[in-house]
PDB file of C-alpha atoms and ligand atoms in Angstrom:
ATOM      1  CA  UNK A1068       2.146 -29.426  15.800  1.00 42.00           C
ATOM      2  CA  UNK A1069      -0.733 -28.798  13.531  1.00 48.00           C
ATOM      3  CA  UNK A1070      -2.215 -25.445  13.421  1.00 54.00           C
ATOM      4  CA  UNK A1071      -5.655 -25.180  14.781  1.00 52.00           C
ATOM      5  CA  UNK A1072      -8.344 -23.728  12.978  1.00 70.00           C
ATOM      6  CA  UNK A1073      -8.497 -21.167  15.514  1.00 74.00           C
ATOM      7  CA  UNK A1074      -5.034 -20.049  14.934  1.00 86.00           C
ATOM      8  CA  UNK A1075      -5.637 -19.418  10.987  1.00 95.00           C
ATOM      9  CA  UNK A1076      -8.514 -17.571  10.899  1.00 96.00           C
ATOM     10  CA  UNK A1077      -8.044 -16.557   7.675  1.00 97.00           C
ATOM     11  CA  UNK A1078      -8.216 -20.047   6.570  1.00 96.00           C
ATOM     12  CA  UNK A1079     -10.053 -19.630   2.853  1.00 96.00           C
ATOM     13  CA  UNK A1080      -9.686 -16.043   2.634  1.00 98.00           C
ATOM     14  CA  UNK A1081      -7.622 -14.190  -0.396  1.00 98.00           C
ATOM     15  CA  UNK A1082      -6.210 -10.916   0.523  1.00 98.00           C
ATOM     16  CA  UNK A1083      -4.158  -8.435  -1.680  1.00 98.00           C
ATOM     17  CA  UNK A1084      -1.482  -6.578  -0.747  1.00 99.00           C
ATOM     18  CA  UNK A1085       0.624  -3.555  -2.318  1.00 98.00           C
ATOM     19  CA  UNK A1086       3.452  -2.688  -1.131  1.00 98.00           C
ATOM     20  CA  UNK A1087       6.578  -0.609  -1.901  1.00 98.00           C
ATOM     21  CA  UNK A1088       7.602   2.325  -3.876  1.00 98.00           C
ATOM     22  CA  UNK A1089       6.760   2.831  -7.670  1.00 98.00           C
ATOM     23  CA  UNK A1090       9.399   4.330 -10.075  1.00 98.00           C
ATOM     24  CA  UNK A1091       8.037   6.366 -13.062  1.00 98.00           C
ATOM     25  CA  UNK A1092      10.723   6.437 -15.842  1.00 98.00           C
ATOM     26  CA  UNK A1093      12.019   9.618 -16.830  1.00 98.00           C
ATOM     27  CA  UNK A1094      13.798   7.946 -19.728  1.00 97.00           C
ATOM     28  CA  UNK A1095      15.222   4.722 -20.345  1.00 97.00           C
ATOM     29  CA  UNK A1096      17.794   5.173 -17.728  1.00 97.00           C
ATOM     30  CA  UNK A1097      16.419   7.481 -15.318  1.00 98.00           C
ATOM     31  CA  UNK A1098      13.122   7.122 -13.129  1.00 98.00           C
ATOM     32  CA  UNK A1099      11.318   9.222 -10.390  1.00 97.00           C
ATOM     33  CA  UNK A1100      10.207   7.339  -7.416  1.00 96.00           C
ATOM     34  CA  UNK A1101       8.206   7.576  -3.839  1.00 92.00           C
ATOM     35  CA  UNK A1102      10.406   6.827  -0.402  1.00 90.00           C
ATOM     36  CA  UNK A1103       9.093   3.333   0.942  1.00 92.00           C
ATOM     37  CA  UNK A1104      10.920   0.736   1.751  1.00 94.00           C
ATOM     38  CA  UNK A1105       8.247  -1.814   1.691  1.00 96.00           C
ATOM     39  CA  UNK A1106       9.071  -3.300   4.812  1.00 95.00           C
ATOM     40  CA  UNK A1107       5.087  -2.125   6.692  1.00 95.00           C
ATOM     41  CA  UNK A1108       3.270  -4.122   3.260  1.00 97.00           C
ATOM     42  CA  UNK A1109       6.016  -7.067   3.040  1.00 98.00           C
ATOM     43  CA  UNK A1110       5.276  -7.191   7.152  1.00 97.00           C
ATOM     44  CA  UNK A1111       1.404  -7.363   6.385  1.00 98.00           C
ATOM     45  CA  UNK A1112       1.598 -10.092   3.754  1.00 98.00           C
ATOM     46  CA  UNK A1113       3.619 -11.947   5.961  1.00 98.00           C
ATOM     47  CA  UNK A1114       1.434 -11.684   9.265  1.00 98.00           C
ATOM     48  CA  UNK A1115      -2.010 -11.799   7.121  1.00 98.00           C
ATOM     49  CA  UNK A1116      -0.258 -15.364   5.505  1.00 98.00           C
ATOM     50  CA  UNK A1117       0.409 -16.932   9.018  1.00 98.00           C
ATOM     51  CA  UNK A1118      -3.212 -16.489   9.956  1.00 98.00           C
ATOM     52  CA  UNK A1119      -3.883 -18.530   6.999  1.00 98.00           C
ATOM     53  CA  UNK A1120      -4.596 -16.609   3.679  1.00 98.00           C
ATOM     54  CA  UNK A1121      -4.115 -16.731   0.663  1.00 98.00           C
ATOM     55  CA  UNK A1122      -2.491 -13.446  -0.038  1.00 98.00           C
ATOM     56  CA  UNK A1123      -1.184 -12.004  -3.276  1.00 99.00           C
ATOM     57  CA  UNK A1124       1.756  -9.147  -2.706  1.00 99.00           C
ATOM     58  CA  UNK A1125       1.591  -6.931  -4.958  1.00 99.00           C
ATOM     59  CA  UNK A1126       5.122  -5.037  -4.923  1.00 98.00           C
ATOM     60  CA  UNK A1127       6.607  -2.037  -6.185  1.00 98.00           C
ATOM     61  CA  UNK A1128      10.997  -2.163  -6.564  1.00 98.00           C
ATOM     62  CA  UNK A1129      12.346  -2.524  -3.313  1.00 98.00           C
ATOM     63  CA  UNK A1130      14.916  -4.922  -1.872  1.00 97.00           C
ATOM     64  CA  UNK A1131      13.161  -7.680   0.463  1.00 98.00           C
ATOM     65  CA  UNK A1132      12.530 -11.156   0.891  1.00 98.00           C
ATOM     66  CA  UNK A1133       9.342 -12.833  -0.098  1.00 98.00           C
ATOM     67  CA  UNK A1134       7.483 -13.523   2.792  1.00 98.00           C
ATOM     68  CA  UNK A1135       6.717 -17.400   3.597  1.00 97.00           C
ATOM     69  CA  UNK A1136       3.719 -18.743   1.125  1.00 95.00           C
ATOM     70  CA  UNK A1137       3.270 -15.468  -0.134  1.00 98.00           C
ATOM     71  CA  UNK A1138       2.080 -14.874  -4.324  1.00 98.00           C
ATOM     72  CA  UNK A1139       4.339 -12.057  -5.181  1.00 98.00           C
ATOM     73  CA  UNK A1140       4.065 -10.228  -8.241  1.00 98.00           C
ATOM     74  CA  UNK A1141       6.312  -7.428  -9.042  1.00 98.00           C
ATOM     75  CA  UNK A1142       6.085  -4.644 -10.799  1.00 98.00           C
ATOM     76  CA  UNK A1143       7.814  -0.924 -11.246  1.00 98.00           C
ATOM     77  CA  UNK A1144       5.487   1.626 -12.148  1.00 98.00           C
ATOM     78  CA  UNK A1145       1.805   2.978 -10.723  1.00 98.00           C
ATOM     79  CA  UNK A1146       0.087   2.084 -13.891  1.00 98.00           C
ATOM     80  CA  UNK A1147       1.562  -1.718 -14.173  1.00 98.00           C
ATOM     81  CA  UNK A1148       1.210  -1.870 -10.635  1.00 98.00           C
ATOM     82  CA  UNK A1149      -2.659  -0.570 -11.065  1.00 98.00           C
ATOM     83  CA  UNK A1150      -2.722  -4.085 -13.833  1.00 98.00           C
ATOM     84  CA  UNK A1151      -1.598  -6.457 -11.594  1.00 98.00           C
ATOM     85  CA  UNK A1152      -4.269  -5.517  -8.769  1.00 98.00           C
ATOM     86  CA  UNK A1153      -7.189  -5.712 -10.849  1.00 98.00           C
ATOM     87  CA  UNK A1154      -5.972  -9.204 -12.548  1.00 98.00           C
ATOM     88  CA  UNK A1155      -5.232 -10.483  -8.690  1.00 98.00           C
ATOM     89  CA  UNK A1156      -9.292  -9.711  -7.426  1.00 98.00           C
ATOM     90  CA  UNK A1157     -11.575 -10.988  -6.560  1.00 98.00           C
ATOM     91  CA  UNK A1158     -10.399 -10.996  -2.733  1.00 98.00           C
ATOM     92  CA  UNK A1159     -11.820 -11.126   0.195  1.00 98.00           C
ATOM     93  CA  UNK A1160      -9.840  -7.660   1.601  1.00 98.00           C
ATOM     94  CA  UNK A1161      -7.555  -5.532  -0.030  1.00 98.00           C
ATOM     95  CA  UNK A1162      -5.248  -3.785   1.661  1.00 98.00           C
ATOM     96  CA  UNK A1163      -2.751  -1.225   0.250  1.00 98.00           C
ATOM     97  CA  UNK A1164       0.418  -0.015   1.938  1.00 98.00           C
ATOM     98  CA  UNK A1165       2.045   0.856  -1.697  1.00 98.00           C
ATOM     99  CA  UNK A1166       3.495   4.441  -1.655  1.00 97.00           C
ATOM    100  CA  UNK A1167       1.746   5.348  -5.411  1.00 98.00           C
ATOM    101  CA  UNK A1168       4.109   7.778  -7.292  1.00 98.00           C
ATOM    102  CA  UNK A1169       1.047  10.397  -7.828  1.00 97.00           C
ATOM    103  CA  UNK A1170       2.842  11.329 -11.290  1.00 98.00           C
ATOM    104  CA  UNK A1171       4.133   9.665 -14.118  1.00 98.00           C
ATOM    105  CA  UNK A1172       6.408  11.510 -16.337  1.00 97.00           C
ATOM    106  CA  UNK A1173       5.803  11.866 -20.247  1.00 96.00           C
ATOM    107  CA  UNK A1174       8.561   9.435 -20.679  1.00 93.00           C
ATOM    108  CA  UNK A1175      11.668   9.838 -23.466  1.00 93.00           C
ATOM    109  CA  UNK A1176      11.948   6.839 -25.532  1.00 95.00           C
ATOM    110  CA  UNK A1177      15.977   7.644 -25.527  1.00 95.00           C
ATOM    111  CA  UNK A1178      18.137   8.387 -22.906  1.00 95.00           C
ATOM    112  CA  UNK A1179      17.786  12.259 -22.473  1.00 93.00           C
ATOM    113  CA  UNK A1180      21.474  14.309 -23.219  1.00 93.00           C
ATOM    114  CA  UNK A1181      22.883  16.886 -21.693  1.00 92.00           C
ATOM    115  CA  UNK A1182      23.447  19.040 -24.431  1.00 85.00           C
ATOM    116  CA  UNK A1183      24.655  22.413 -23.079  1.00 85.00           C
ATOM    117  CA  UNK A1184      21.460  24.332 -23.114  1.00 87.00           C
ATOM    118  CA  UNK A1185      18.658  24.694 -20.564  1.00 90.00           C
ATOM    119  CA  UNK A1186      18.081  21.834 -18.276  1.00 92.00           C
ATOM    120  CA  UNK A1187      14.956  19.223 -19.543  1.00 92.00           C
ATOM    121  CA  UNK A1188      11.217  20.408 -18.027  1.00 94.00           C
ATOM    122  CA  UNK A1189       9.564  17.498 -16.642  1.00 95.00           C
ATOM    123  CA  UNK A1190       5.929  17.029 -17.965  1.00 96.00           C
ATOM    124  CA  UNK A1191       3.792  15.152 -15.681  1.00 97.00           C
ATOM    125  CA  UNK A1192       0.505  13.026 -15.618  1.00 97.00           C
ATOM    126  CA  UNK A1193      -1.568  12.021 -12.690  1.00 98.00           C
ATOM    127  CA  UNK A1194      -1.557   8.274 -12.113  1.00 98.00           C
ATOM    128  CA  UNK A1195      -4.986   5.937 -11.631  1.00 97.00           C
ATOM    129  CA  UNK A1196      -5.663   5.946  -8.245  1.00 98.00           C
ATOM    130  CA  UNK A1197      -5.526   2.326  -7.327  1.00 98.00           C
ATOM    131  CA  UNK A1198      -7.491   2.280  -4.251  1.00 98.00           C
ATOM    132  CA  UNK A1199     -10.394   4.341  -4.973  1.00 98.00           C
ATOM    133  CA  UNK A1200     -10.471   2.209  -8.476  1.00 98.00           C
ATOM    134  CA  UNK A1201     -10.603  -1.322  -6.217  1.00 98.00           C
ATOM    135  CA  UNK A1202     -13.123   0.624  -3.561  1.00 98.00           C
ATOM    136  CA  UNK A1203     -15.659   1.585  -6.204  1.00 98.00           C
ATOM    137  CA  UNK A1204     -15.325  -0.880  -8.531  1.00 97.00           C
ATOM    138  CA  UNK A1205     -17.655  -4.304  -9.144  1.00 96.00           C
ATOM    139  CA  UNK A1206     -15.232  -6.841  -7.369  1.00 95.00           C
ATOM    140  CA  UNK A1207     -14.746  -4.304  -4.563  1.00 98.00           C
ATOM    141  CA  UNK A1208     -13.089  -7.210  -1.707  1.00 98.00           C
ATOM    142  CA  UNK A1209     -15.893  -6.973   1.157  1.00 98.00           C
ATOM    143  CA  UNK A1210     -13.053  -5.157   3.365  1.00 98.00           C
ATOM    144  CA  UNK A1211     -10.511  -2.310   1.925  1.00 98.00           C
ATOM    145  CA  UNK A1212      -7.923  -0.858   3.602  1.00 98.00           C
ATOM    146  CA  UNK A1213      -5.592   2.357   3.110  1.00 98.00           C
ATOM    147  CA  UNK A1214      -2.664   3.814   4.273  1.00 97.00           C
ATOM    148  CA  UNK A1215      -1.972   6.958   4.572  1.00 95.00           C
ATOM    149  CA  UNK A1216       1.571   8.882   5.035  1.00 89.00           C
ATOM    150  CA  UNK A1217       1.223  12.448   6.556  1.00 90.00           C
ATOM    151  CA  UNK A1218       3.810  14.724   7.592  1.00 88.00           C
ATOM    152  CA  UNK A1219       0.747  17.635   9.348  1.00 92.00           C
ATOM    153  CA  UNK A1220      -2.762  16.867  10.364  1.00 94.00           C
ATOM    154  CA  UNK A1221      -2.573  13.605  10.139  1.00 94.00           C
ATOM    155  CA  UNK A1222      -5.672  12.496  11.431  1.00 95.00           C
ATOM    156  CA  UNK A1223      -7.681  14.946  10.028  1.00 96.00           C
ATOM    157  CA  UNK A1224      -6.322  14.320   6.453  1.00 96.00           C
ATOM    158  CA  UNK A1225      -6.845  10.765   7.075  1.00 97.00           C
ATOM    159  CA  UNK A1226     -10.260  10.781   7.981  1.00 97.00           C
ATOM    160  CA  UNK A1227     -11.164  13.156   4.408  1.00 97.00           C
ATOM    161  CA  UNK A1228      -9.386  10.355   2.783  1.00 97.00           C
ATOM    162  CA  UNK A1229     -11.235   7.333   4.146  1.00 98.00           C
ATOM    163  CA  UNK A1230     -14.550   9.407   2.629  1.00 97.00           C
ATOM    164  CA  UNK A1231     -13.117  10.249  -0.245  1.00 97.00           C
ATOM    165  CA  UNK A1232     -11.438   7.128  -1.564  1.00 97.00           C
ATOM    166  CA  UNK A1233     -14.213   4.804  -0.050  1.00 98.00           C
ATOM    167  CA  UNK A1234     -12.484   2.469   1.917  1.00 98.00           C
ATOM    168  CA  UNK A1235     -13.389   0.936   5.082  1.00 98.00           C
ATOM    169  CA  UNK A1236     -10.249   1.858   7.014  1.00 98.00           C
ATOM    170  CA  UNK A1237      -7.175   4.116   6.841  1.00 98.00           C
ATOM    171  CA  UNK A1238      -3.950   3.192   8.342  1.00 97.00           C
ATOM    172  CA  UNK A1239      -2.309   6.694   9.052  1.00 96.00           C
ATOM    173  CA  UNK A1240       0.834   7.519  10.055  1.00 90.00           C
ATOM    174  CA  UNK A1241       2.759  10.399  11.022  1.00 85.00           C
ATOM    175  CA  UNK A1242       5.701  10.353   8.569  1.00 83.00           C
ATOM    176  CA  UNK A1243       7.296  13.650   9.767  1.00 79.00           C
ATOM    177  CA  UNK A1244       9.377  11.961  11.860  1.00 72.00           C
ATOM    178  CA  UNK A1245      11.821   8.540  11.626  1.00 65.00           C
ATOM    179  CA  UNK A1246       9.675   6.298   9.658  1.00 66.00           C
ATOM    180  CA  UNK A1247      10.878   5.384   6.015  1.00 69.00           C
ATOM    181  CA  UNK A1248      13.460   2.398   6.105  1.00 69.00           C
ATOM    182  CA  UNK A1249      12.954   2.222   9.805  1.00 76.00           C
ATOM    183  CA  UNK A1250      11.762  -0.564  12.231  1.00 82.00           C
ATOM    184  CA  UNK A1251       9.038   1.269  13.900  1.00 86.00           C
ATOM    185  CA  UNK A1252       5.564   3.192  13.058  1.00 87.00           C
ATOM    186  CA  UNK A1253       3.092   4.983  15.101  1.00 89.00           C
ATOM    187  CA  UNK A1254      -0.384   4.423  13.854  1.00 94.00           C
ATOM    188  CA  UNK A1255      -3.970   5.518  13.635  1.00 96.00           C
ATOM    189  CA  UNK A1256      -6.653   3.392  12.899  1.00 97.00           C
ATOM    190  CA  UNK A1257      -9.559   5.482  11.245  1.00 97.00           C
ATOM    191  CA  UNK A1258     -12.671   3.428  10.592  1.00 97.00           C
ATOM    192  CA  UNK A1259     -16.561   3.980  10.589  1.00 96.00           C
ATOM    193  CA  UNK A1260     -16.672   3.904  13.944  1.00 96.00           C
ATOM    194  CA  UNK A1261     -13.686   6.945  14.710  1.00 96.00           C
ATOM    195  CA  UNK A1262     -10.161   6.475  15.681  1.00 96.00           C
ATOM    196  CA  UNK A1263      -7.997   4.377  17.485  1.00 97.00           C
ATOM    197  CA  UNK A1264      -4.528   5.579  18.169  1.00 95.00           C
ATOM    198  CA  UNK A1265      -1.838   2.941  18.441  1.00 95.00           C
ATOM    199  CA  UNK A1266       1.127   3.274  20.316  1.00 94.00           C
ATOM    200  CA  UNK A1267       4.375   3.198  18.307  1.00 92.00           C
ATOM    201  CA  UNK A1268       5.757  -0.215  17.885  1.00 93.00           C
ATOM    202  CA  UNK A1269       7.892  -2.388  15.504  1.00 94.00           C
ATOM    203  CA  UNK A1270       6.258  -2.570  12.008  1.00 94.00           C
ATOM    204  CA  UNK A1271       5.800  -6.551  12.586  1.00 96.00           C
ATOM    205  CA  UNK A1272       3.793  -5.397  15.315  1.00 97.00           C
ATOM    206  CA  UNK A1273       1.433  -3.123  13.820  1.00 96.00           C
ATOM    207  CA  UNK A1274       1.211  -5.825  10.860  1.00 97.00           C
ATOM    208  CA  UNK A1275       0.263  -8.528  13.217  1.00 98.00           C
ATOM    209  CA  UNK A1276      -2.212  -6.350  15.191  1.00 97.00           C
ATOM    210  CA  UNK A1277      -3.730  -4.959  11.661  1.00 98.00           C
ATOM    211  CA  UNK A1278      -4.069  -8.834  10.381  1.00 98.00           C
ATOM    212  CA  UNK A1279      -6.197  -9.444  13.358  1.00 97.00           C
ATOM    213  CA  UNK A1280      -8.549  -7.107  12.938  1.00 97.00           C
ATOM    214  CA  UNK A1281      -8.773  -8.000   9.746  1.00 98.00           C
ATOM    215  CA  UNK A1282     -10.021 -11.236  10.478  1.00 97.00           C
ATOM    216  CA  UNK A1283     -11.851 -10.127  12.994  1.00 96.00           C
ATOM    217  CA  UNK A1284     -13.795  -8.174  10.534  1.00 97.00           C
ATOM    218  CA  UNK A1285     -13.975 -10.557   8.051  1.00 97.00           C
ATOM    219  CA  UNK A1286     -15.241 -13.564   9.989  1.00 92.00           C
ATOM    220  CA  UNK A1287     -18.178 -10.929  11.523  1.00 83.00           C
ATOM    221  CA  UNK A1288     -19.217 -10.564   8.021  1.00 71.00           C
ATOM    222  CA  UNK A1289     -18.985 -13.802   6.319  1.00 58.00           C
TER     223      UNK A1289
HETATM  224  N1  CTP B 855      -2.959   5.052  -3.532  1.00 54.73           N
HETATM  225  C1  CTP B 855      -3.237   4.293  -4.646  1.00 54.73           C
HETATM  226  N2  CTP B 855      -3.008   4.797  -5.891  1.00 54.73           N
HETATM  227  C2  CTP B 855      -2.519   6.031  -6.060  1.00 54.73           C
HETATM  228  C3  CTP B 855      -2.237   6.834  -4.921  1.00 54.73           C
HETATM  229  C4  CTP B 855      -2.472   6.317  -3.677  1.00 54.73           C
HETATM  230  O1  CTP B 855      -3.693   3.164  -4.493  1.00 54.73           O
HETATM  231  N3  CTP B 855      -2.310   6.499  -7.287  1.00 54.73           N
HETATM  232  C5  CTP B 855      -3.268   4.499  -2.200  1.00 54.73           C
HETATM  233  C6  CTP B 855      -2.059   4.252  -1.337  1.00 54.73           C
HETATM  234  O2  CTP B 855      -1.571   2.944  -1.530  1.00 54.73           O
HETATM  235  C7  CTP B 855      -2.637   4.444   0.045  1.00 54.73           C
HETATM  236  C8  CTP B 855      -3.721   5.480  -0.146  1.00 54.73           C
HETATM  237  O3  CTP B 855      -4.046   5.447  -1.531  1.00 54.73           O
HETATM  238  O4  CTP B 855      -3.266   3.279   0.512  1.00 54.73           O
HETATM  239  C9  CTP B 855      -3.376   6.867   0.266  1.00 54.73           C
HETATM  240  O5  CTP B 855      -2.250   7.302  -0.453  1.00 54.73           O
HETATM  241  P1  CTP B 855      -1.824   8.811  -0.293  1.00 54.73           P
HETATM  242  O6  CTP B 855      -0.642   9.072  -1.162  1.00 54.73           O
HETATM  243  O7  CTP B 855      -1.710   9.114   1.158  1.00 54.73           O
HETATM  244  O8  CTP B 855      -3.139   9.543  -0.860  1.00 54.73           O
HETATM  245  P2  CTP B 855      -3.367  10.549  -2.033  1.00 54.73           P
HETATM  246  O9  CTP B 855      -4.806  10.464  -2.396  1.00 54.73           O
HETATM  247  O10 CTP B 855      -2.404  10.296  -3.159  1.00 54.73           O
HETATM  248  O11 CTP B 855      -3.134  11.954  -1.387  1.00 54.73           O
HETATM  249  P3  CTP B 855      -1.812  12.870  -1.183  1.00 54.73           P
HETATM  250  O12 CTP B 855      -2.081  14.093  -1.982  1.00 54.73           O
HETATM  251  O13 CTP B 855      -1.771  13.125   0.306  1.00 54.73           O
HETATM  252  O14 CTP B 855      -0.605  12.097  -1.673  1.00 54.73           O
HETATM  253 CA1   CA B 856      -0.139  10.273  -2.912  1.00 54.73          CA
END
């Protein structure tokens, strides 16, 4: 049956997605990464795609299908990850589930030996912040989304981060217990207008009720 207009609401629209971990190399052989499985983001892309956009996933190294009529561009590290988002926009929203590695490590060009002394000292360098570089930047998408994982306060840190990075919503969620590389999340929704506390459901769920609102939001501001 063909798909009424109503049913693809995002009909016309281009939204980014990130998703996944990113691995900072250590050395050629050896790499520091973020837990995420990538299965919240690849769930977003999927349900933001079945309401009709065009969506580009952006993804970090993790082990998961391409969802349906998805543009998926992968990628290991923050800073190649932080390239491929700014050559994807203009879009209408961004939204980005990626768990950033915070750090890259002053990489070895060789593989690092054991060599019976002292074990190696890391040195490491903060990574561009991706979303606060979309949210301030001069092809900001009209609508930009966060996540963010917290183990303590959760709301509270959420809300400073909203401010702080500029972006219209936050997606928090209470990582302290079984989330990574689980089926389920338990969600708050922190936008201009205060918080809405979801209850815990599968990640499809959340992904399908998050790609709603996000047309929702988008068709009320054209
Ligand atoms: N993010 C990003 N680029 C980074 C770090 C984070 O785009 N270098 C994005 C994440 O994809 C997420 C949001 O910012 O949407 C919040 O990430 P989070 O790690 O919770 O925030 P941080 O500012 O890094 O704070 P924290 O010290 O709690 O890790
Ligand atoms: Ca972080």
């Amino acid at each position: 049956a063909a798909l009424t207009p109503a049913g693809r609401p995002l009909a016309g629209r281009h939204v980014l997605v990130t998703a996944g971990p990113t691995h900072e190399p250590i050395d050629p052989v050896r790499f520091i990464a973020n837990r995420s499985s990538g299965r919240q983001g690849f769930a977003i892309a999927d349900a933001l795609a079945r309401l009709g956009a065009r969506v580009t996933l952006v993804a970090g190294p993790v082990t998961l299908p391409t969802p349906p009529g998805v543009t998926r561009i992968d990628v290991e590290s923050a800073r190649q990850m932080a390239d491929a988002v700014q050559g994807a926009l203009p879009a209408d929203a961004a939204v980005m589930v990626a768990a950033v590695a915070d750090w890259r490590v002053e990489a070895a060009r060789q593989k690092v030996k054991k060599d019976g002394g002292a074990a190696p000292a890391l040195t490491l360098v903060e990574n561009p912040d991706i979303l606060a570089t979309v949210a301030t930047g001069p092809d900001r998408p009209a609508l930009v989304v966060g996540f963010a994982a917290e183990t303590e306060h959760v709301i509270d840190h959420a809300i400073a981060k909203r401010a702080r990075k500029r972006a219209d919503w936050i997606v928090a969620n209470d990582v302290s217990s079984d989330v990574f590389g689980g089926k389920a999340n338990s969600v708050h929704l922190v936008t201009a207008d205060g918080v809405e506390s979801w209850e815990r459901m599968a990640k499809e769920d959340v992904a399908r009720g998050l790609a709603q609102r996000i047309a929702d939001a988008l068709q009320a501001r054209p």
